[in-house]
């Protein structure tokens, strides 16, 4: 990808995250990126294609970052690492929830590409969690539990702001529930 395309993509991602997809137009992206409208449309034929590219970029970064953070850990330790990675994300100043969910919320009913990208992202996270639950007696229940805890906290901390004590309470609750499924 050219430097211009990368600059447009990075600028669009930052603006979409800070504001919203509907509030950010191509003129603002053009102005903030320092690229011409012709250059923008050379790489992205319309705003929807740019939104899709941003979601793909964000998904790739998310997958790599989470995978690297979990590393070689397995089973319960890996599930704790997945939880901890999310807690670190929730505390970042630029945390505005899941960009994929926000994109679906702002897209039209006919925009199947955005929905498909968001579903792929969420299915990947679910599958990533599931790969560490195979050694549990109830792997599907453990996967569901972890996935739903993370998705719920993502919304809660977006609305209420991050609270370390709530994060720790939920982590302990999740771990205790997982352990109870082993009995």
PDB file of N, CA and C in Angstrom, residues 139-183:
ATOM      1  N   UNK A 139     -16.302 -27.136  27.190  1.00  0.00           N
ATOM      2  CA  UNK A 139     -15.604 -26.104  26.422  1.00  0.00           C
ATOM      3  C   UNK A 139     -16.520 -25.036  25.815  1.00  0.00           C
ATOM      4  N   UNK A 140     -17.673 -25.451  25.312  1.00  0.00           N
ATOM      5  CA  UNK A 140     -18.597 -24.474  24.712  1.00  0.00           C
ATOM      6  C   UNK A 140     -19.114 -23.500  25.765  1.00  0.00           C
ATOM      7  N   UNK A 141     -19.446 -24.001  26.935  1.00  0.00           N
ATOM      8  CA  UNK A 141     -19.937 -23.124  28.013  1.00  0.00           C
ATOM      9  C   UNK A 141     -18.848 -22.147  28.458  1.00  0.00           C
ATOM     10  N   UNK A 142     -17.618 -22.611  28.548  1.00  0.00           N
ATOM     11  CA  UNK A 142     -16.502 -21.743  28.940  1.00  0.00           C
ATOM     12  C   UNK A 142     -16.265 -20.670  27.875  1.00  0.00           C
ATOM     13  N   UNK A 143     -16.318 -21.069  26.612  1.00  0.00           N
ATOM     14  CA  UNK A 143     -16.147 -20.109  25.523  1.00  0.00           C
ATOM     15  C   UNK A 143     -17.238 -19.046  25.567  1.00  0.00           C
ATOM     16  N   UNK A 144     -18.473 -19.480  25.700  1.00  0.00           N
ATOM     17  CA  UNK A 144     -19.606 -18.541  25.772  1.00  0.00           C
ATOM     18  C   UNK A 144     -19.433 -17.572  26.944  1.00  0.00           C
ATOM     19  N   UNK A 145     -19.067 -18.116  28.068  1.00  0.00           N
ATOM     20  CA  UNK A 145     -18.893 -17.306  29.271  1.00  0.00           C
ATOM     21  C   UNK A 145     -17.833 -16.227  29.067  1.00  0.00           C
ATOM     22  N   UNK A 146     -16.676 -16.617  28.594  1.00  0.00           N
ATOM     23  CA  UNK A 146     -15.584 -15.651  28.385  1.00  0.00           C
ATOM     24  C   UNK A 146     -15.951 -14.614  27.340  1.00  0.00           C
ATOM     25  N   UNK A 147     -16.486 -15.058  26.230  1.00  0.00           N
ATOM     26  CA  UNK A 147     -16.861 -14.149  25.146  1.00  0.00           C
ATOM     27  C   UNK A 147     -17.887 -13.128  25.626  1.00  0.00           C
ATOM     28  N   UNK A 148     -18.908 -13.608  26.310  1.00  0.00           N
ATOM     29  CA  UNK A 148     -19.964 -12.703  26.774  1.00  0.00           C
ATOM     30  C   UNK A 148     -19.491 -11.753  27.869  1.00  0.00           C
ATOM     31  N   UNK A 149     -18.593 -12.201  28.726  1.00  0.00           N
ATOM     32  CA  UNK A 149     -18.014 -11.299  29.727  1.00  0.00           C
ATOM     33  C   UNK A 149     -17.294 -10.146  29.027  1.00  0.00           C
ATOM     34  N   UNK A 150     -16.462 -10.479  28.050  1.00  0.00           N
ATOM     35  CA  UNK A 150     -15.690  -9.447  27.351  1.00  0.00           C
ATOM     36  C   UNK A 150     -16.587  -8.486  26.587  1.00  0.00           C
ATOM     37  N   UNK A 151     -17.555  -9.019  25.867  1.00  0.00           N
ATOM     38  CA  UNK A 151     -18.468  -8.154  25.107  1.00  0.00           C
ATOM     39  C   UNK A 151     -19.275  -7.251  26.043  1.00  0.00           C
ATOM     40  N   UNK A 152     -19.700  -7.791  27.162  1.00  0.00           N
ATOM     41  CA  UNK A 152     -20.455  -6.986  28.128  1.00  0.00           C
ATOM     42  C   UNK A 152     -19.618  -5.881  28.748  1.00  0.00           C
ATOM     43  N   UNK A 153     -18.387  -6.217  29.124  1.00  0.00           N
ATOM     44  CA  UNK A 153     -17.509  -5.201  29.715  1.00  0.00           C
ATOM     45  C   UNK A 153     -17.130  -4.131  28.700  1.00  0.00           C
ATOM     46  N   UNK A 154     -17.016  -4.525  27.444  1.00  0.00           N
ATOM     47  CA  UNK A 154     -16.709  -3.553  26.399  1.00  0.00           C
ATOM     48  C   UNK A 154     -17.787  -2.468  26.362  1.00  0.00           C
ATOM     49  N   UNK A 155     -19.035  -2.871  26.401  1.00  0.00           N
ATOM     50  CA  UNK A 155     -20.133  -1.912  26.404  1.00  0.00           C
ATOM     51  C   UNK A 155     -20.197  -1.139  27.716  1.00  0.00           C
ATOM     52  N   UNK A 156     -20.032  -1.839  28.802  1.00  0.00           N
ATOM     53  CA  UNK A 156     -20.130  -1.187  30.116  1.00  0.00           C
ATOM     54  C   UNK A 156     -19.084  -0.090  30.276  1.00  0.00           C
ATOM     55  N   UNK A 157     -17.833  -0.399  29.900  1.00  0.00           N
ATOM     56  CA  UNK A 157     -16.768   0.588  30.086  1.00  0.00           C
ATOM     57  C   UNK A 157     -16.840   1.712  29.049  1.00  0.00           C
ATOM     58  N   UNK A 158     -17.457   1.454  27.930  1.00  0.00           N
ATOM     59  CA  UNK A 158     -17.690   2.527  26.966  1.00  0.00           C
ATOM     60  C   UNK A 158     -18.684   3.536  27.550  1.00  0.00           C
ATOM     61  N   UNK A 159     -19.726   3.028  28.167  1.00  0.00           N
ATOM     62  CA  UNK A 159     -20.776   3.896  28.708  1.00  0.00           C
ATOM     63  C   UNK A 159     -20.386   4.507  30.051  1.00  0.00           C
ATOM     64  N   UNK A 160     -19.888   3.688  30.973  1.00  0.00           N
ATOM     65  CA  UNK A 160     -19.612   4.140  32.342  1.00  0.00           C
ATOM     66  C   UNK A 160     -18.181   4.614  32.566  1.00  0.00           C
ATOM     67  N   UNK A 161     -17.299   4.346  31.632  1.00  0.00           N
ATOM     68  CA  UNK A 161     -15.880   4.615  31.851  1.00  0.00           C
ATOM     69  C   UNK A 161     -15.250   3.436  32.575  1.00  0.00           C
ATOM     70  N   UNK A 162     -13.958   3.299  32.405  1.00  0.00           N
ATOM     71  CA  UNK A 162     -13.257   2.164  32.993  1.00  0.00           C
ATOM     72  C   UNK A 162     -13.217   2.285  34.509  1.00  0.00           C
ATOM     73  N   UNK A 163     -13.442   1.163  35.180  1.00  0.00           N
ATOM     74  CA  UNK A 163     -13.359   1.087  36.636  1.00  0.00           C
ATOM     75  C   UNK A 163     -12.570  -0.174  36.978  1.00  0.00           C
ATOM     76  N   UNK A 164     -11.371   0.023  37.519  1.00  0.00           N
ATOM     77  CA  UNK A 164     -10.466  -1.098  37.793  1.00  0.00           C
ATOM     78  C   UNK A 164     -11.098  -2.130  38.716  1.00  0.00           C
ATOM     79  N   UNK A 165     -11.811  -1.673  39.725  1.00  0.00           N
ATOM     80  CA  UNK A 165     -12.406  -2.628  40.676  1.00  0.00           C
ATOM     81  C   UNK A 165     -13.485  -3.478  40.008  1.00  0.00           C
ATOM     82  N   UNK A 166     -14.248  -2.899  39.090  1.00  0.00           N
ATOM     83  CA  UNK A 166     -15.263  -3.666  38.354  1.00  0.00           C
ATOM     84  C   UNK A 166     -14.578  -4.682  37.436  1.00  0.00           C
ATOM     85  N   UNK A 167     -13.503  -4.266  36.787  1.00  0.00           N
ATOM     86  CA  UNK A 167     -12.764  -5.185  35.918  1.00  0.00           C
ATOM     87  C   UNK A 167     -12.237  -6.368  36.724  1.00  0.00           C
ATOM     88  N   UNK A 168     -11.637  -6.090  37.876  1.00  0.00           N
ATOM     89  CA  UNK A 168     -11.082  -7.168  38.708  1.00  0.00           C
ATOM     90  C   UNK A 168     -12.190  -8.068  39.258  1.00  0.00           C
ATOM     91  N   UNK A 169     -13.286  -7.491  39.684  1.00  0.00           N
ATOM     92  CA  UNK A 169     -14.408  -8.300  40.177  1.00  0.00           C
ATOM     93  C   UNK A 169     -14.914  -9.239  39.078  1.00  0.00           C
ATOM     94  N   UNK A 170     -15.051  -8.705  37.875  1.00  0.00           N
ATOM     95  CA  UNK A 170     -15.544  -9.521  36.766  1.00  0.00           C
ATOM     96  C   UNK A 170     -14.546 -10.587  36.365  1.00  0.00           C
ATOM     97  N   UNK A 171     -13.271 -10.274  36.435  1.00  0.00           N
ATOM     98  CA  UNK A 171     -12.256 -11.283  36.135  1.00  0.00           C
ATOM     99  C   UNK A 171     -12.351 -12.430  37.136  1.00  0.00           C
ATOM    100  N   UNK A 172     -12.428 -12.109  38.405  1.00  0.00           N
ATOM    101  CA  UNK A 172     -12.526 -13.149  39.431  1.00  0.00           C
ATOM    102  C   UNK A 172     -13.816 -13.944  39.289  1.00  0.00           C
ATOM    103  N   UNK A 173     -14.908 -13.256  39.002  1.00  0.00           N
ATOM    104  CA  UNK A 173     -16.187 -13.942  38.806  1.00  0.00           C
ATOM    105  C   UNK A 173     -16.104 -14.901  37.614  1.00  0.00           C
ATOM    106  N   UNK A 174     -15.535 -14.428  36.520  1.00  0.00           N
ATOM    107  CA  UNK A 174     -15.391 -15.270  35.337  1.00  0.00           C
ATOM    108  C   UNK A 174     -14.534 -16.501  35.652  1.00  0.00           C
ATOM    109  N   UNK A 175     -13.396 -16.286  36.317  1.00  0.00           N
ATOM    110  CA  UNK A 175     -12.509 -17.415  36.640  1.00  0.00           C
ATOM    111  C   UNK A 175     -13.194 -18.402  37.586  1.00  0.00           C
ATOM    112  N   UNK A 176     -13.922 -17.895  38.565  1.00  0.00           N
ATOM    113  CA  UNK A 176     -14.645 -18.779  39.491  1.00  0.00           C
ATOM    114  C   UNK A 176     -15.727 -19.579  38.773  1.00  0.00           C
ATOM    115  N   UNK A 177     -16.426 -18.945  37.849  1.00  0.00           N
ATOM    116  CA  UNK A 177     -17.447 -19.663  37.094  1.00  0.00           C
ATOM    117  C   UNK A 177     -16.821 -20.739  36.205  1.00  0.00           C
ATOM    118  N   UNK A 178     -15.687 -20.394  35.589  1.00  0.00           N
ATOM    119  CA  UNK A 178     -14.988 -21.396  34.760  1.00  0.00           C
ATOM    120  C   UNK A 178     -14.576 -22.582  35.618  1.00  0.00           C
ATOM    121  N   UNK A 179     -14.033 -22.312  36.781  1.00  0.00           N
ATOM    122  CA  UNK A 179     -13.606 -23.388  37.679  1.00  0.00           C
ATOM    123  C   UNK A 179     -14.787 -24.225  38.138  1.00  0.00           C
ATOM    124  N   UNK A 180     -15.943 -23.586  38.339  1.00  0.00           N
ATOM    125  CA  UNK A 180     -17.125 -24.334  38.774  1.00  0.00           C
ATOM    126  C   UNK A 180     -17.631 -25.260  37.674  1.00  0.00           C
ATOM    127  N   UNK A 181     -17.352 -24.914  36.418  1.00  0.00           N
ATOM    128  CA  UNK A 181     -17.736 -25.772  35.306  1.00  0.00           C
ATOM    129  C   UNK A 181     -16.851 -27.011  35.206  1.00  0.00           C
ATOM    130  N   UNK A 182     -15.748 -26.982  35.941  1.00  0.00           N
ATOM    131  CA  UNK A 182     -14.836 -28.120  35.951  1.00  0.00           C
ATOM    132  C   UNK A 182     -15.227 -29.175  36.977  1.00  0.00           C
ATOM    133  N   UNK A 183     -16.045 -28.789  37.909  1.00  0.00           N
ATOM    134  CA  UNK A 183     -16.396 -29.711  39.003  1.00  0.00           C
ATOM    135  C   UNK A 183     -17.300 -30.826  38.549  1.00  0.00           C
TER     136      UNK A 183
END
